[in-house]
Short mmCIF file of C-alpha atoms in Angstrom, two decimals:
data_model
loop_
_atom_site.label_atom_id
_atom_site.label_comp_id
_atom_site.label_asym_id
_atom_site.label_seq_id
_atom_site.Cartn_x
_atom_site.Cartn_y
_atom_site.Cartn_z
CA MET A 1 -19.91 9.06 22.61
CA SER A 2 -17.78 6.50 25.27
CA ASN A 3 -14.87 7.84 26.72
CA ASN A 4 -12.36 5.18 25.07
CA LEU A 5 -13.07 7.11 21.75
CA GLU A 6 -13.25 10.11 22.80
CA ARG A 7 -9.71 9.23 23.79
CA VAL A 8 -8.92 7.76 20.55
CA LEU A 9 -9.57 10.97 18.53
CA HIS A 10 -7.97 12.92 20.58
CA SER A 11 -4.51 10.82 20.59
CA ASN A 12 -4.94 12.09 16.58
CA ILE A 13 -3.96 15.34 17.33
CA TYR A 14 -0.10 13.88 18.41
CA ILE A 15 -0.55 10.62 15.58
CA GLN A 16 -1.34 12.33 12.66
CA PRO A 17 0.80 15.17 12.57
CA ALA A 18 3.62 11.76 13.23
CA HIS A 19 1.85 9.24 10.34
CA PHE A 20 2.00 12.50 7.40
CA ILE A 21 5.36 13.93 8.42
CA LEU A 22 6.70 9.90 8.30
CA ALA A 23 4.38 9.13 4.57
CA ILE A 24 5.32 11.51 2.34
CA ALA A 25 8.98 11.54 3.22
CA THR A 26 9.37 7.84 3.23
CA ASN A 27 7.52 8.14 0.54
CA ILE A 28 9.90 10.40 -1.68
CA LEU A 29 12.99 8.51 -0.78
CA ASN A 30 10.55 5.44 -2.15
CA ILE A 31 10.68 6.80 -5.08
CA ARG A 32 13.43 8.69 -5.51
CA THR A 33 15.56 5.88 -4.89
CA LEU A 34 13.46 2.82 -7.25
CA SER A 35 13.91 5.87 -9.99
CA CYS A 36 17.81 4.69 -9.89
CA ARG A 37 18.22 2.63 -13.54
CA VAL A 38 19.69 -0.01 -11.54
CA LEU A 39 16.60 -0.85 -9.62
CA LEU A 40 14.29 -0.03 -13.43
CA SER A 41 15.70 -2.55 -15.21
CA SER A 42 13.45 -4.64 -12.87
CA SER A 43 9.46 -4.88 -13.86
CA CYS A 44 8.45 -5.79 -10.09
CA THR A 45 10.40 -1.91 -9.33
CA TYR A 46 7.31 -0.42 -10.96
CA TYR A 47 4.88 -2.19 -9.29
CA PHE A 48 6.85 -0.65 -5.28
CA LEU A 49 7.13 3.08 -7.08
CA THR A 50 3.39 2.83 -7.74
CA TYR A 51 2.27 1.51 -3.56
CA ALA A 52 4.37 4.45 -2.75
CA ILE A 53 2.92 6.70 -4.94
CA ILE A 54 -0.80 5.22 -3.58
CA SER A 55 0.21 5.72 -0.28
CA ILE A 56 1.28 9.64 -0.53
CA THR A 57 -2.15 10.30 -2.08
CA TYR A 58 -3.77 8.09 0.84
CA THR A 59 -1.96 9.97 3.64
CA CYS A 60 -3.04 13.38 2.14
CA LEU A 61 -6.29 12.76 2.30
CA LEU A 62 -6.79 10.40 5.61
CA CYS A 63 -4.45 12.63 7.98
CA PRO A 64 -5.65 15.97 8.06
CA ILE A 65 -9.23 14.16 8.23
CA GLN A 66 -8.85 12.06 10.73
CA PHE A 67 -6.76 15.37 12.39
CA ALA A 68 -9.65 17.26 12.22
CA ARG A 69 -12.17 14.53 13.94
CA GLY A 70 -9.15 15.47 17.05
CA PHE A 71 -10.72 18.73 17.63
CA SER A 72 -14.19 17.56 16.90
CA ILE A 73 -14.32 19.06 13.73
CA ASN A 74 -15.81 17.06 10.59
CA TRP A 75 -15.13 17.66 7.34
CA ILE A 76 -17.27 14.58 6.03
CA SER A 77 -20.62 16.73 6.37
CA GLY A 78 -22.53 16.60 2.96
CA ARG A 79 -23.27 14.62 0.28
CA ILE A 80 -21.08 15.06 -1.79
CA THR A 81 -18.48 14.75 0.93
CA CYS A 82 -20.03 11.37 2.35
CA LYS A 83 -20.05 9.57 -1.23
CA THR A 84 -15.74 10.53 -2.29
CA HIS A 85 -14.28 10.44 1.48
CA ALA A 86 -16.16 6.31 1.64
CA TYR A 87 -15.35 5.65 -1.71
CA ILE A 88 -11.80 7.29 -2.09
CA LEU A 89 -10.85 6.10 1.68
CA PHE A 90 -11.80 2.60 0.52
CA VAL A 91 -10.39 2.67 -3.71
CA LEU A 92 -6.90 3.69 -2.36
CA PRO A 93 -6.16 0.85 -0.08
CA LEU A 94 -7.83 -1.26 -2.64
CA GLN A 95 -5.38 -0.27 -5.53
CA ALA A 96 -2.42 -0.75 -2.75
CA ASN A 97 -2.85 -4.25 -2.25
CA ILE A 98 -3.66 -5.06 -5.77
CA MET A 99 -0.26 -3.70 -6.48
CA LEU A 100 0.82 -5.99 -3.79
CA MET A 101 -0.51 -9.30 -5.20
CA LEU A 102 0.06 -8.36 -9.29
CA ALA A 103 3.65 -7.98 -7.96
CA SER A 104 3.52 -11.21 -6.16
CA PHE A 105 2.02 -13.15 -9.16
CA HIS A 106 4.47 -11.48 -11.45
CA ARG A 107 7.83 -11.73 -9.70
CA TYR A 108 6.43 -15.41 -9.51
CA TRP A 109 5.35 -15.72 -13.48
CA THR A 110 8.92 -14.60 -14.51
CA SER A 111 11.30 -16.57 -12.11
CA SER A 112 9.80 -19.27 -14.02
CA ARG A 113 11.73 -21.30 -16.29
CA ILE A 114 8.03 -21.78 -18.34
CA HIS A 115 8.74 -17.85 -18.80
CA ARG A 116 12.18 -15.66 -18.86
CA LEU A 117 10.97 -12.45 -20.29
CA HIS A 118 13.97 -9.98 -21.10
CA SER A 119 13.39 -6.76 -18.80
CA THR A 120 11.69 -4.56 -21.49
CA SER A 121 9.12 -6.94 -21.73
CA ALA A 122 8.50 -7.90 -19.04
CA VAL A 123 8.87 -4.07 -17.64
CA ARG A 124 5.85 -3.78 -20.14
CA ILE A 125 3.71 -6.58 -19.48
CA ALA A 126 4.26 -4.39 -15.62
CA LYS A 127 2.70 -1.26 -17.17
CA ARG A 128 0.37 -3.25 -18.38
CA ASN A 129 -0.74 -5.00 -15.08
CA ILE A 130 -0.43 -1.84 -12.84
CA THR A 131 -2.82 -0.13 -15.30
CA LEU A 132 -5.75 -3.01 -15.96
CA GLY A 133 -5.57 -2.95 -11.74
CA SER A 134 -6.18 0.64 -11.42
CA VAL A 135 -9.49 0.47 -13.65
CA PHE A 136 -10.65 -2.70 -12.22
CA SER A 137 -10.62 -0.97 -8.27
CA ILE A 138 -11.72 2.10 -9.57
CA VAL A 139 -14.54 0.37 -11.34
CA TYR A 140 -15.41 -2.34 -8.50
CA MET A 141 -15.23 0.26 -5.67
CA SER A 142 -18.24 2.43 -7.41
CA PRO A 143 -21.09 0.89 -5.40
CA MET A 144 -19.38 3.08 -2.65
CA LEU A 145 -21.00 5.69 -3.71
CA PHE A 146 -24.07 4.91 -3.64
CA ILE A 147 -24.49 2.23 0.15
CA TYR A 148 -22.88 5.84 1.98
CA TYR A 149 -25.55 8.18 1.77
CA TRP A 150 -25.58 12.03 4.47
CA ASP A 151 -28.50 11.58 7.03
CA ASP A 152 -29.05 15.54 7.86
CA ASN A 153 -31.60 14.36 10.96
CA SER A 154 -28.33 12.73 12.93
CA GLY A 155 -25.35 15.16 11.24
CA LYS A 156 -23.90 11.13 10.32
CA CYS A 157 -22.36 9.78 6.82
CA LEU A 158 -24.49 6.65 7.04
CA THR A 159 -25.01 3.63 5.21
CA ASN A 160 -27.78 1.27 3.16
CA PHE A 161 -29.06 -1.70 4.10
CA HIS A 162 -30.23 -3.95 1.82
CA ILE A 163 -29.16 -7.84 0.92
CA LEU A 164 -27.15 -7.04 -2.41
CA ILE A 165 -25.38 -4.00 -0.29
CA SER A 166 -24.37 -7.24 2.41
CA ILE A 167 -23.25 -9.57 -0.64
CA TYR A 168 -21.16 -6.95 -1.98
CA ILE A 169 -19.70 -6.21 1.40
CA LEU A 170 -18.89 -9.53 1.94
CA SER A 171 -16.65 -10.04 -1.93
CA GLN A 172 -14.75 -7.08 0.05
CA VAL A 173 -13.54 -8.86 2.30
CA LEU A 174 -13.23 -12.01 0.81
CA ILE A 175 -10.98 -10.46 -2.29
CA TYR A 176 -8.98 -8.30 -0.21
CA TYR A 177 -8.83 -10.22 3.30
CA ILE A 178 -8.65 -14.06 1.87
CA LEU A 179 -8.07 -13.97 -1.37
CA SER A 180 -5.37 -10.95 -1.75
CA PRO A 181 -2.93 -12.57 1.61
CA SER A 182 -3.73 -16.58 0.18
CA ILE A 183 -2.56 -15.48 -3.20
CA MET A 184 0.01 -13.17 -1.82
CA ILE A 185 1.67 -15.76 0.80
CA LEU A 186 1.31 -18.87 -2.47
CA PHE A 187 3.29 -17.72 -4.93
CA GLY A 188 5.72 -15.96 -2.32
CA ILE A 189 6.31 -19.66 -1.64
CA LEU A 190 6.48 -20.14 -5.17
CA THR A 191 9.00 -17.02 -6.16
CA ILE A 192 11.41 -18.99 -3.30
CA ARG A 193 11.17 -22.04 -4.68
CA ASN A 194 11.99 -21.09 -8.28
CA ILE A 195 14.89 -19.00 -7.14
CA ARG A 196 16.34 -21.99 -5.34
CA GLN A 197 15.84 -24.34 -7.66
CA ARG A 198 17.54 -21.55 -10.79
CA SER A 199 20.06 -20.77 -7.73
CA SER A 200 21.38 -24.75 -7.52
CA SER A 201 21.18 -26.29 -10.60
CA ALA A 202 22.04 -23.46 -13.32
CA ILE A 203 25.31 -21.66 -14.54
CA PHE A 204 25.38 -17.89 -14.61
CA LEU A 205 27.00 -16.66 -16.48
CA VAL A 206 29.33 -13.34 -15.52
CA SER A 207 27.66 -10.61 -16.89
CA LEU A 208 24.37 -12.07 -15.25
CA MET A 209 25.23 -12.66 -12.10
CA GLN A 210 24.99 -8.58 -10.84
CA ARG A 211 20.93 -7.95 -12.34
CA ARG A 212 19.93 -11.61 -11.14
CA ARG A 213 21.31 -10.56 -7.81
CA THR A 214 19.78 -7.15 -7.79
CA GLU A 215 16.01 -9.32 -8.97
CA SER A 216 17.12 -11.25 -5.82
CA GLN A 217 17.08 -8.53 -3.41
CA LEU A 218 14.04 -6.93 -4.77
CA THR A 219 12.09 -10.37 -3.83
CA ARG A 220 13.44 -10.78 -0.49
CA MET A 221 12.14 -6.39 -0.10
CA LEU A 222 8.63 -7.59 -1.98
CA ILE A 223 8.49 -10.90 0.17
CA ILE A 224 8.44 -8.74 3.46
CA GLN A 225 6.89 -6.10 3.21
CA ILE A 226 3.89 -8.84 2.33
CA VAL A 227 4.00 -10.08 5.75
CA VAL A 228 3.67 -6.78 7.05
CA HIS A 229 1.12 -5.44 4.69
CA LEU A 230 -0.53 -8.96 6.06
CA ILE A 231 0.43 -8.15 10.01
CA LEU A 232 -0.64 -4.24 9.51
CA VAL A 233 -4.31 -4.48 8.06
CA LEU A 234 -5.53 -7.54 8.93
CA PRO A 235 -6.86 -5.84 12.39
CA PHE A 236 -8.68 -3.75 10.49
CA GLY A 237 -10.09 -6.41 8.56
CA ILE A 238 -11.22 -8.39 10.81
CA ILE A 239 -13.11 -5.10 13.22
CA TYR A 240 -14.78 -4.18 9.27
CA SER A 241 -15.95 -7.37 8.20
CA ILE A 242 -17.14 -7.47 11.79
CA ASN A 243 -19.08 -4.47 11.55
CA SER A 244 -20.26 -5.07 8.19
CA ILE A 245 -21.93 -8.41 8.39
CA ILE A 246 -23.28 -7.34 12.01
CA PRO A 247 -24.38 -4.16 11.92
CA SER A 248 -25.14 -4.51 15.24
CA THR A 249 -21.65 -3.99 16.25
CA ARG A 250 -20.58 -0.81 15.95
CA THR A 251 -21.01 0.27 18.88
CA PRO A 252 -18.54 3.62 21.23
CA ASN A 253 -16.01 1.22 22.35
CA VAL A 254 -15.77 -1.30 19.09
CA ILE A 255 -15.41 2.18 16.90
CA ALA A 256 -12.58 2.93 18.73
CA VAL A 257 -11.50 -0.01 18.36
CA ARG A 258 -11.65 -0.07 15.16
CA LEU A 259 -9.31 3.92 14.82
CA VAL A 260 -7.08 2.32 16.68
CA PHE A 261 -6.89 -0.29 13.76
CA VAL A 262 -7.21 2.00 11.18
CA ALA A 263 -4.37 3.80 12.80
CA LEU A 264 -2.47 0.62 12.74
CA GLN A 265 -3.26 0.21 8.98
CA GLN A 266 -1.94 3.75 8.54
CA CYS A 267 2.36 2.74 9.32
CA ASP A 268 1.09 0.33 6.72
CA TYR A 269 2.23 3.52 4.51
CA PHE A 270 5.43 4.35 6.27
CA ALA A 271 6.71 1.27 6.56
CA SER A 272 8.12 -0.07 2.81
CA PHE A 273 11.13 2.47 3.69
CA PHE A 274 12.27 0.88 6.54
CA LEU A 275 11.79 -2.74 5.60
CA TYR A 276 13.24 -2.03 1.78
CA THR A 277 16.45 -0.40 3.14
CA LEU A 278 17.04 -3.22 6.46
CA SER A 279 16.82 -6.23 3.18
CA ALA A 280 17.99 -5.63 0.14
CA ARG A 281 21.89 -3.61 -0.08
CA VAL A 282 21.23 -2.33 -3.35
CA TYR A 283 18.48 -0.53 -2.15
CA ARG A 284 20.64 0.86 0.33
CA GLN A 285 23.33 1.53 -2.15
CA GLN A 286 21.55 3.27 -4.17
CA LEU A 287 19.88 5.46 -1.74
CA MET A 288 23.71 6.74 0.02
CA ARG A 289 24.56 7.43 -3.90
CA ILE A 290 21.79 9.67 -3.36
CA LEU A 291 21.95 10.87 -0.46
CA ILE A 292 26.09 11.98 -0.61
CA SER A 293 25.03 13.87 -4.31
CA THR A 294 22.39 15.53 -3.02
CA ALA A 295 24.87 16.78 0.10
CA CYS A 296 28.01 17.45 -2.38
CA LEU A 297 25.87 19.75 -4.22
CA ASN A 298 23.98 21.34 -1.62
CA ALA A 299 27.03 22.03 -0.26
CA ARG A 300 28.74 23.32 -3.47
CA GLU A 301 26.18 25.95 -3.74
CA TRP A 302 26.22 26.91 -0.11
CA TYR A 303 30.07 27.86 -1.14
CA HIS A 304 30.06 29.19 -4.23
CA HIS A 305 27.02 31.43 -1.98
CA CYS A 306 29.76 32.38 0.41
#
């Protein structure tokens, strides 16, 4: 083990608890705020909610494992844990990525002039898309259960090498790091164009102004989250792609850099709360309303106890 790899592993003792606390706290606040009636009227909110649930699940699985590695404790020490660990820690980021991709497409579709859906219809379609996207990611990532295996001699979780495995890993790279970002960026730009065309040419009814302001702010939340998501996940994607295509690059120093990028990618799972708060007034209003009502309730209970 190189000195750089040892330092990175040791830093997890301090980094992972911070990641864990931030991800759990911020995503619980996200779920509570996004579940209010004003935001639930938009189909885009359901993708954000699913993303928050996935973020909590991923954090609960990854942070303890990375934290234990800082003390040289390897919880991945058997055939079953080797396979399930690899599968779960790849399928959850793919699900989160698919949620953002579906949200960007759905947001464009509902903002176009051709498809102006009633909110209940849009919500129903969003729920269907979330289910189909989740099923796709579960099925698509199932080969990971066979690619990784536990080697008793080295005491490590290793990967099999075969031309079909290389093709499959290449498809992962193409879908996650090339196709998905391209779709997000494309439909983000098209959504902005649709909104500008509608705002400049349409005569809005007074009763619909509040809803359209909410939709506009949710769109801004989505676009900003996509940009930050790409910044945080692409560095790991690049080095993962290189390691997958050229196995000889898996040196201790490269693995150390890869683990640094894993920690950077983990920031994606709590950054959304701060992005929502800064980019959308409607989110801030609902969040403050929840915090104030909770504080008042706690004060009332304390008063009664006294």
